[in-house]
Amino acid sequence: MKKPNPQPKNNTTGQTYRGRFAPSPSGELHFGSLLAAMASYADARAHNGQWLLRIDDIDQARVVPDSAEHIIRTLEQLGFEWDESIYYQSRHIRDYRKALDKLQEKNLTYPCFCSRKQIKSRSSNGIYPGTCRPNNQADKTTKTTEDKEYALRIKVPDKALSFKDQIQGAYTQQLAQGVGDFIIYRRDKVFTYQLSIVVDEYLSRITHIVRGHDLLDSTPRQIYLQQQLGYPTPIYAHIPLAVTKEQLKLSKLSRARKVRCDLPTLVQAARFLGQDIAPDNNYQSLQDFWQHLFDIWQLKQVPKMEKIEIMY
Ligand SMILES: [Zn+2]
């Protein structure tokens, strides 16, 4: 007889905890992405929550053939167990289109014809000055959207957006000054990261996002999009990034080394995440390690740092 699944514990908002790990298939799983996978997985399981795997393959030009399969196999070999079937962004183009339509209906978007060079020459800090905003009097040239390639930008308000990160604390960004009207649909006809993942998290009913520090300053943009689309905002936690001695992010290395699929690697990752695990802990199996990590996992032990240097 099949045993009934244990009833998941509820978080404070009354929903079941649903977390996720969302690698881009642009190379092997390296130590930096292992940290994000582990932190999101352990935090979900420590809350008796669900943990989903998503492959962020919307930008097909950046996809390295077979790397999604490699990442999935590596996660399996490391003992990760995800719930539900794997979500592929490339199968959700229609959902992104619908979200874009909704923003267009709300009159929040406009086409932008500026080249990178033009933006650079018009803005001292590289932030888009709103040149193509329909109500912008500075640019009088009439343009039709038919004969030129363009990107779609979303208008952002001139006000501060704040949220509380579970590791980094309060974070505030003035969208207009900090990023300006940002692109949600690229000139090369690809939905941007910001728009696509907001839709993904909504469709997957994600309640908790644990990911790398490099995405902290994208969060206000994503919360703004959630608000415009009428989606709930998940709870965020940004973990430090693993960098080399030269301060290079591992994903930026042309040949980021694949993680070793063994217990010492998992123990090392858990210790980087500030968890109370002795380096010489003698686990009998991967399952043993994971069960112990779920039992002792404390998100508040994760160091509140931007980067941690690792030997590489
Ligand atoms: Zn423009």
mmCIF file of C-alpha atoms and ligand atoms in Angstrom:
data_model
loop_
_atom_site.group_PDB
_atom_site.id
_atom_site.type_symbol
_atom_site.label_atom_id
_atom_site.label_comp_id
_atom_site.label_asym_id
_atom_site.label_seq_id
_atom_site.Cartn_x
_atom_site.Cartn_y
_atom_site.Cartn_z
ATOM 1 C CA MET A 1 0.000 0.000 0.000
ATOM 2 C CA LYS A 2 1.248 3.441 -0.884
ATOM 3 C CA LYS A 3 2.054 5.585 2.123
ATOM 4 C CA PRO A 4 0.315 8.972 2.105
ATOM 5 C CA ASN A 5 2.654 11.904 1.653
ATOM 6 C CA PRO A 6 3.368 13.791 4.862
ATOM 7 C CA GLN A 7 1.331 16.977 5.112
ATOM 8 C CA PRO A 8 3.637 19.894 4.301
ATOM 9 C CA LYS A 9 4.081 22.511 7.016
ATOM 10 C CA ASN A 10 2.661 25.891 6.146
ATOM 11 C CA ASN A 11 4.628 29.087 6.203
ATOM 12 C CA THR A 12 3.332 32.262 7.750
ATOM 13 C CA THR A 13 1.259 33.219 4.722
ATOM 14 C CA GLY A 14 -0.607 29.924 4.852
ATOM 15 C CA GLN A 15 0.772 28.624 1.536
ATOM 16 C CA THR A 16 2.899 25.581 1.062
ATOM 17 C CA TYR A 17 6.535 26.532 0.687
ATOM 18 C CA ARG A 18 7.559 26.182 -2.966
ATOM 19 C CA GLY A 19 11.156 26.899 -3.854
ATOM 20 C CA ARG A 20 13.171 26.373 -6.999
ATOM 21 C CA PHE A 21 16.570 26.224 -8.611
ATOM 22 C CA ALA A 22 16.811 27.706 -12.091
ATOM 23 C CA PRO A 23 20.155 27.176 -13.847
ATOM 24 C CA SER A 24 20.908 28.515 -17.323
ATOM 25 C CA PRO A 25 22.128 25.739 -19.588
ATOM 26 C CA SER A 26 25.254 27.650 -20.553
ATOM 27 C CA GLY A 27 27.830 25.214 -19.177
ATOM 28 C CA GLU A 28 28.428 22.565 -16.535
ATOM 29 C CA LEU A 29 27.153 22.846 -12.968
ATOM 30 C CA HIS A 30 30.007 24.607 -11.163
ATOM 31 C CA PHE A 31 30.592 25.245 -7.484
ATOM 32 C CA GLY A 32 28.832 28.640 -7.584
ATOM 33 C CA SER A 33 25.624 27.170 -8.937
ATOM 34 C CA LEU A 34 25.892 24.253 -6.515
ATOM 35 C CA LEU A 35 25.680 26.780 -3.657
ATOM 36 C CA ALA A 36 22.446 28.234 -5.066
ATOM 37 C CA ALA A 37 21.034 24.756 -5.699
ATOM 38 C CA MET A 38 21.911 23.582 -2.192
ATOM 39 C CA ALA A 39 20.644 26.695 -0.386
ATOM 40 C CA SER A 40 17.294 26.673 -2.205
ATOM 41 C CA TYR A 41 16.898 22.894 -1.786
ATOM 42 C CA ALA A 42 17.827 22.747 1.903
ATOM 43 C CA ASP A 43 15.663 25.741 2.774
ATOM 44 C CA ALA A 44 12.663 24.167 1.001
ATOM 45 C CA ARG A 45 13.121 20.770 2.636
ATOM 46 C CA ALA A 46 13.794 22.285 6.065
ATOM 47 C CA HIS A 47 10.316 23.830 5.712
ATOM 48 C CA ASN A 48 8.832 20.534 4.452
ATOM 49 C CA GLY A 49 8.288 22.398 1.235
ATOM 50 C CA GLN A 50 8.471 21.522 -2.424
ATOM 51 C CA TRP A 51 11.495 22.214 -4.584
ATOM 52 C CA LEU A 52 11.278 22.549 -8.349
ATOM 53 C CA LEU A 53 13.865 22.519 -11.086
ATOM 54 C CA ARG A 54 13.632 24.977 -13.965
ATOM 55 C CA ILE A 55 15.927 25.263 -16.950
ATOM 56 C CA ASP A 56 16.316 28.919 -17.952
ATOM 57 C CA ASP A 57 16.784 28.318 -21.643
ATOM 58 C CA ILE A 58 14.863 31.244 -23.096
ATOM 59 C CA ASP A 59 17.959 32.828 -24.605
ATOM 60 C CA GLN A 60 18.655 30.098 -27.131
ATOM 61 C CA ALA A 61 21.745 31.893 -28.435
ATOM 62 C CA ARG A 62 23.431 31.343 -25.064
ATOM 63 C CA VAL A 63 22.391 27.711 -24.660
ATOM 64 C CA VAL A 64 25.320 25.313 -24.819
ATOM 65 C CA PRO A 65 24.188 22.047 -26.421
ATOM 66 C CA ASP A 66 23.739 19.191 -23.921
ATOM 67 C CA SER A 67 24.461 21.364 -20.901
ATOM 68 C CA ALA A 68 20.890 21.095 -19.562
ATOM 69 C CA GLU A 69 21.287 17.289 -19.579
ATOM 70 C CA HIS A 70 24.691 17.593 -17.883
ATOM 71 C CA ILE A 71 23.328 19.843 -15.165
ATOM 72 C CA ILE A 72 20.367 17.536 -14.533
ATOM 73 C CA ARG A 73 22.620 14.467 -14.363
ATOM 74 C CA THR A 74 25.047 16.217 -12.010
ATOM 75 C CA LEU A 75 22.221 17.234 -9.672
ATOM 76 C CA GLU A 76 20.974 13.629 -9.665
ATOM 77 C CA GLN A 77 24.441 12.311 -8.897
ATOM 78 C CA LEU A 78 24.689 14.753 -5.997
ATOM 79 C CA GLY A 79 21.458 13.377 -4.548
ATOM 80 C CA PHE A 80 19.111 16.286 -5.325
ATOM 81 C CA GLU A 81 15.472 15.217 -5.696
ATOM 82 C CA TRP A 82 13.053 17.683 -7.224
ATOM 83 C CA ASP A 83 9.273 17.625 -7.244
ATOM 84 C CA GLU A 84 7.158 17.664 -10.394
ATOM 85 C CA SER A 85 8.485 17.595 -13.929
ATOM 86 C CA ILE A 86 11.267 19.927 -15.020
ATOM 87 C CA TYR A 87 10.070 23.318 -16.283
ATOM 88 C CA TYR A 88 11.715 24.561 -19.480
ATOM 89 C CA GLN A 89 11.394 28.258 -20.266
ATOM 90 C CA SER A 90 11.560 27.544 -23.987
ATOM 91 C CA ARG A 91 8.159 25.806 -23.707
ATOM 92 C CA HIS A 92 6.466 28.866 -22.221
ATOM 93 C CA ILE A 93 6.898 31.511 -24.917
ATOM 94 C CA ARG A 94 3.129 31.851 -25.207
ATOM 95 C CA ASP A 95 2.867 32.632 -21.499
ATOM 96 C CA TYR A 96 5.465 35.391 -21.792
ATOM 97 C CA ARG A 97 3.583 36.771 -24.791
ATOM 98 C CA LYS A 98 0.363 36.899 -22.743
ATOM 99 C CA ALA A 99 2.101 38.764 -19.925
ATOM 100 C CA LEU A 100 3.569 41.226 -22.416
ATOM 101 C CA ASP A 101 0.108 41.766 -23.949
ATOM 102 C CA LYS A 102 -1.243 42.553 -20.510
ATOM 103 C CA LEU A 103 1.444 45.169 -19.917
ATOM 104 C CA GLN A 104 0.794 46.639 -23.360
ATOM 105 C CA GLU A 105 -2.933 46.829 -22.655
ATOM 106 C CA LYS A 106 -2.121 48.784 -19.520
ATOM 107 C CA ASN A 107 -0.180 51.194 -21.710
ATOM 108 C CA LEU A 108 3.002 50.552 -19.754
ATOM 109 C CA THR A 109 5.280 49.707 -22.657
ATOM 110 C CA TYR A 110 6.735 51.537 -25.622
ATOM 111 C CA PRO A 111 9.082 50.693 -28.471
ATOM 112 C CA CYS A 112 12.654 51.904 -28.174
ATOM 113 C CA PHE A 113 14.792 52.370 -31.280
ATOM 114 C CA CYS A 114 17.974 53.542 -29.562
ATOM 115 C CA SER A 115 21.243 51.781 -30.160
ATOM 116 C CA ARG A 116 23.602 51.129 -27.267
ATOM 117 C CA LYS A 117 25.885 53.810 -28.653
ATOM 118 C CA GLN A 118 23.083 56.392 -28.729
ATOM 119 C CA ILE A 119 22.116 55.629 -25.135
ATOM 120 C CA LYS A 120 25.737 55.971 -24.059
ATOM 121 C CA SER A 121 26.043 59.354 -25.723
ATOM 122 C CA ARG A 122 22.808 60.628 -24.156
ATOM 123 C CA SER A 123 23.355 59.386 -20.633
ATOM 124 C CA SER A 124 26.366 59.953 -18.394
ATOM 125 C CA ASN A 125 25.669 56.952 -16.162
ATOM 126 C CA GLY A 126 24.502 54.477 -18.817
ATOM 127 C CA ILE A 127 20.923 54.555 -17.518
ATOM 128 C CA TYR A 128 18.353 54.883 -20.256
ATOM 129 C CA PRO A 129 17.085 58.493 -20.242
ATOM 130 C CA GLY A 130 13.625 57.694 -21.610
ATOM 131 C CA THR A 131 14.358 59.024 -25.100
ATOM 132 C CA CYS A 132 11.594 57.026 -26.816
ATOM 133 C CA ARG A 133 8.927 57.473 -24.139
ATOM 134 C CA PRO A 134 5.816 58.524 -26.058
ATOM 135 C CA ASN A 135 5.466 61.700 -24.027
ATOM 136 C CA ASN A 136 9.103 62.646 -24.348
ATOM 137 C CA GLN A 137 9.371 65.994 -26.117
ATOM 138 C CA ALA A 138 13.136 65.798 -26.444
ATOM 139 C CA ASP A 139 12.935 63.423 -29.361
ATOM 140 C CA LYS A 140 10.655 64.751 -32.060
ATOM 141 C CA THR A 141 11.587 62.362 -34.864
ATOM 142 C CA THR A 142 8.577 60.376 -35.877
ATOM 143 C CA LYS A 143 9.220 56.713 -36.148
ATOM 144 C CA THR A 144 7.021 53.909 -37.240
ATOM 145 C CA THR A 145 7.443 50.535 -35.685
ATOM 146 C CA GLU A 146 7.106 48.805 -39.023
ATOM 147 C CA ASP A 147 10.358 49.509 -40.739
ATOM 148 C CA LYS A 148 12.815 49.475 -37.864
ATOM 149 C CA GLU A 149 13.931 46.966 -35.324
ATOM 150 C CA TYR A 150 13.074 47.917 -31.802
ATOM 151 C CA ALA A 151 12.974 46.703 -28.230
ATOM 152 C CA LEU A 152 10.044 47.124 -25.864
ATOM 153 C CA ARG A 153 10.619 48.981 -22.622
ATOM 154 C CA ILE A 154 8.403 49.305 -19.587
ATOM 155 C CA LYS A 155 7.815 52.673 -17.962
ATOM 156 C CA VAL A 156 8.964 52.785 -14.370
ATOM 157 C CA PRO A 157 7.676 55.246 -11.772
ATOM 158 C CA ASP A 158 9.844 57.786 -10.044
ATOM 159 C CA LYS A 159 9.562 56.215 -6.630
ATOM 160 C CA ALA A 160 11.445 53.914 -4.304
ATOM 161 C CA LEU A 161 10.734 50.202 -4.218
ATOM 162 C CA SER A 162 11.778 48.327 -1.083
ATOM 163 C CA PHE A 163 11.725 44.736 0.064
ATOM 164 C CA LYS A 164 13.186 42.742 2.912
ATOM 165 C CA ASP A 165 15.693 40.109 1.910
ATOM 166 C CA GLN A 166 15.933 37.211 4.341
ATOM 167 C CA ILE A 167 19.730 37.308 4.300
ATOM 168 C CA GLN A 168 20.708 40.783 3.096
ATOM 169 C CA GLY A 169 18.064 42.735 5.034
ATOM 170 C CA ALA A 170 16.179 45.777 3.758
ATOM 171 C CA TYR A 171 16.935 46.741 0.159
ATOM 172 C CA THR A 172 15.629 49.820 -1.615
ATOM 173 C CA GLN A 173 15.971 50.922 -5.200
ATOM 174 C CA GLN A 174 14.745 54.033 -6.921
ATOM 175 C CA LEU A 175 13.697 52.430 -10.193
ATOM 176 C CA ALA A 176 13.741 55.587 -12.319
ATOM 177 C CA GLN A 177 17.221 56.637 -11.176
ATOM 178 C CA GLY A 178 18.640 53.193 -10.558
ATOM 179 C CA VAL A 179 17.698 51.411 -13.782
ATOM 180 C CA GLY A 180 15.337 53.586 -15.824
ATOM 181 C CA ASP A 181 12.658 52.213 -18.152
ATOM 182 C CA PHE A 182 13.960 48.715 -18.758
ATOM 183 C CA ILE A 183 13.688 46.305 -21.662
ATOM 184 C CA ILE A 184 11.188 43.465 -21.405
ATOM 185 C CA TYR A 185 11.326 42.330 -25.033
ATOM 186 C CA ARG A 186 14.570 42.496 -26.905
ATOM 187 C CA ARG A 187 15.311 43.757 -30.367
ATOM 188 C CA ASP A 188 16.230 40.193 -31.369
ATOM 189 C CA LYS A 189 12.715 39.092 -30.346
ATOM 190 C CA VAL A 190 13.598 37.390 -27.083
ATOM 191 C CA PHE A 191 11.670 38.006 -23.859
ATOM 192 C CA THR A 192 14.091 39.303 -21.275
ATOM 193 C CA TYR A 193 15.200 37.542 -18.149
ATOM 194 C CA GLN A 194 13.263 40.004 -15.969
ATOM 195 C CA LEU A 195 9.915 39.369 -17.610
ATOM 196 C CA SER A 196 10.295 35.645 -18.220
ATOM 197 C CA ILE A 197 11.271 34.641 -14.710
ATOM 198 C CA VAL A 198 8.492 36.725 -13.153
ATOM 199 C CA VAL A 199 6.031 34.747 -15.280
ATOM 200 C CA ASP A 200 7.796 31.456 -14.445
ATOM 201 C CA GLU A 201 7.672 32.021 -10.686
ATOM 202 C CA TYR A 202 3.995 32.900 -10.946
ATOM 203 C CA LEU A 203 3.059 29.877 -13.061
ATOM 204 C CA SER A 204 5.007 27.576 -10.728
ATOM 205 C CA ARG A 205 3.459 29.219 -7.645
ATOM 206 C CA ILE A 206 6.900 29.830 -6.162
ATOM 207 C CA THR A 207 6.699 31.269 -2.647
ATOM 208 C CA HIS A 208 10.420 31.468 -1.773
ATOM 209 C CA ILE A 209 13.369 32.415 -3.961
ATOM 210 C CA VAL A 210 16.889 31.639 -2.758
ATOM 211 C CA ARG A 211 19.525 32.667 -5.320
ATOM 212 C CA GLY A 212 22.856 34.424 -5.864
ATOM 213 C CA HIS A 213 23.713 37.935 -4.729
ATOM 214 C CA ASP A 214 24.235 39.096 -8.323
ATOM 215 C CA LEU A 215 20.439 39.111 -8.713
ATOM 216 C CA LEU A 216 19.741 41.286 -5.664
ATOM 217 C CA ASP A 217 19.537 44.478 -7.719
ATOM 218 C CA SER A 218 17.208 42.828 -10.267
ATOM 219 C CA THR A 219 14.673 42.105 -7.532
ATOM 220 C CA PRO A 220 12.970 45.535 -7.435
ATOM 221 C CA ARG A 221 12.411 45.308 -11.219
ATOM 222 C CA GLN A 222 10.867 41.885 -10.772
ATOM 223 C CA ILE A 223 8.664 43.052 -7.901
ATOM 224 C CA TYR A 224 7.544 45.988 -10.035
ATOM 225 C CA LEU A 225 6.585 43.599 -12.856
ATOM 226 C CA GLN A 226 4.739 41.346 -10.380
ATOM 227 C CA GLN A 227 2.763 44.346 -9.184
ATOM 228 C CA GLN A 228 1.854 45.412 -12.712
ATOM 229 C CA LEU A 229 0.805 41.879 -13.663
ATOM 230 C CA GLY A 230 -1.149 41.315 -10.453
ATOM 231 C CA TYR A 231 1.106 38.482 -9.246
ATOM 232 C CA PRO A 232 2.045 37.862 -5.617
ATOM 233 C CA THR A 233 5.617 38.685 -4.555
ATOM 234 C CA PRO A 234 7.634 35.742 -3.220
ATOM 235 C CA ILE A 235 9.983 35.917 -0.246
ATOM 236 C CA TYR A 236 13.601 36.504 -1.328
ATOM 237 C CA ALA A 237 16.977 35.442 0.061
ATOM 238 C CA HIS A 238 20.222 36.262 -1.754
ATOM 239 C CA ILE A 239 23.249 34.141 -0.919
ATOM 240 C CA PRO A 240 26.856 35.263 -1.457
ATOM 241 C CA LEU A 241 28.484 34.502 -4.785
ATOM 242 C CA ALA A 242 31.451 32.186 -5.057
ATOM 243 C CA VAL A 243 34.281 33.986 -6.819
ATOM 244 C CA THR A 244 37.881 33.142 -7.618
ATOM 245 C CA LYS A 245 40.862 34.897 -6.033
ATOM 246 C CA GLU A 246 40.762 37.300 -8.965
ATOM 247 C CA GLN A 247 37.127 38.108 -8.026
ATOM 248 C CA LEU A 248 35.807 36.350 -11.098
ATOM 249 C CA LYS A 249 32.330 34.916 -10.894
ATOM 250 C CA LEU A 250 32.531 31.229 -11.796
ATOM 251 C CA SER A 251 29.824 31.438 -14.432
ATOM 252 C CA LYS A 252 31.896 34.071 -16.207
ATOM 253 C CA LEU A 253 34.873 31.768 -16.570
ATOM 254 C CA SER A 254 35.006 30.345 -20.022
ATOM 255 C CA ARG A 255 35.814 26.962 -18.541
ATOM 256 C CA ALA A 256 34.194 26.888 -15.124
ATOM 257 C CA ARG A 257 35.095 23.497 -13.787
ATOM 258 C CA LYS A 258 32.293 21.015 -13.230
ATOM 259 C CA VAL A 259 31.713 20.190 -9.557
ATOM 260 C CA ARG A 260 32.909 16.827 -8.311
ATOM 261 C CA CYS A 261 29.967 14.589 -7.493
ATOM 262 C CA ASP A 262 31.056 13.447 -4.044
ATOM 263 C CA LEU A 263 30.367 13.953 -0.343
ATOM 264 C CA PRO A 264 33.385 16.211 0.371
ATOM 265 C CA THR A 265 32.085 18.666 -2.265
ATOM 266 C CA LEU A 266 28.652 18.749 -0.611
ATOM 267 C CA VAL A 267 30.185 19.191 2.846
ATOM 268 C CA GLN A 268 32.362 22.011 1.533
ATOM 269 C CA ALA A 269 29.356 23.751 -0.044
ATOM 270 C CA ALA A 270 27.301 23.456 3.169
ATOM 271 C CA ARG A 271 30.194 24.957 5.149
ATOM 272 C CA PHE A 272 30.471 27.850 2.683
ATOM 273 C CA LEU A 273 26.808 28.448 3.391
ATOM 274 C CA GLY A 274 27.615 28.804 7.088
ATOM 275 C CA GLN A 275 25.991 25.543 8.179
ATOM 276 C CA ASP A 276 27.233 23.742 11.245
ATOM 277 C CA ILE A 277 28.786 20.689 9.619
ATOM 278 C CA ALA A 278 32.207 19.376 10.648
ATOM 279 C CA PRO A 279 34.623 19.029 7.709
ATOM 280 C CA ASP A 280 35.396 15.430 8.637
ATOM 281 C CA ASN A 281 31.803 14.368 9.209
ATOM 282 C CA ASN A 282 31.555 10.755 8.195
ATOM 283 C CA TYR A 283 28.347 10.284 6.264
ATOM 284 C CA GLN A 284 27.383 6.787 5.159
ATOM 285 C CA SER A 285 25.611 8.025 2.049
ATOM 286 C CA LEU A 286 24.449 11.120 0.167
ATOM 287 C CA GLN A 287 20.991 10.595 1.693
ATOM 288 C CA ASP A 288 22.588 10.717 5.128
ATOM 289 C CA PHE A 289 24.235 14.027 4.321
ATOM 290 C CA TRP A 290 21.064 15.584 2.959
ATOM 291 C CA GLN A 291 18.902 14.441 5.873
ATOM 292 C CA HIS A 292 21.405 15.918 8.297
ATOM 293 C CA LEU A 293 21.546 19.185 6.352
ATOM 294 C CA PHE A 294 17.723 19.466 6.289
ATOM 295 C CA ASP A 295 17.669 18.901 10.053
ATOM 296 C CA ILE A 296 20.253 21.548 10.921
ATOM 297 C CA TRP A 297 19.651 24.056 8.079
ATOM 298 C CA GLN A 298 19.435 27.687 9.202
ATOM 299 C CA LEU A 299 19.075 30.340 6.532
ATOM 300 C CA LYS A 300 20.197 32.963 9.026
ATOM 301 C CA GLN A 301 23.595 31.228 9.265
ATOM 302 C CA VAL A 302 24.332 31.976 5.602
ATOM 303 C CA PRO A 303 26.940 34.760 5.553
ATOM 304 C CA LYS A 304 25.585 38.167 4.642
ATOM 305 C CA MET A 305 28.273 38.899 2.105
ATOM 306 C CA GLU A 306 28.371 39.813 -1.517
ATOM 307 C CA LYS A 307 31.097 37.356 -2.434
ATOM 308 C CA ILE A 308 33.057 34.527 -0.953
ATOM 309 C CA GLU A 309 36.444 33.680 -2.351
ATOM 310 C CA ILE A 310 37.067 30.074 -3.215
ATOM 311 C CA MET A 311 40.137 28.190 -4.429
ATOM 312 C CA TYR A 312 39.696 27.504 -8.062
HETATM 313 ZN ZN ZN B 1 14.974 54.577 -27.112
#
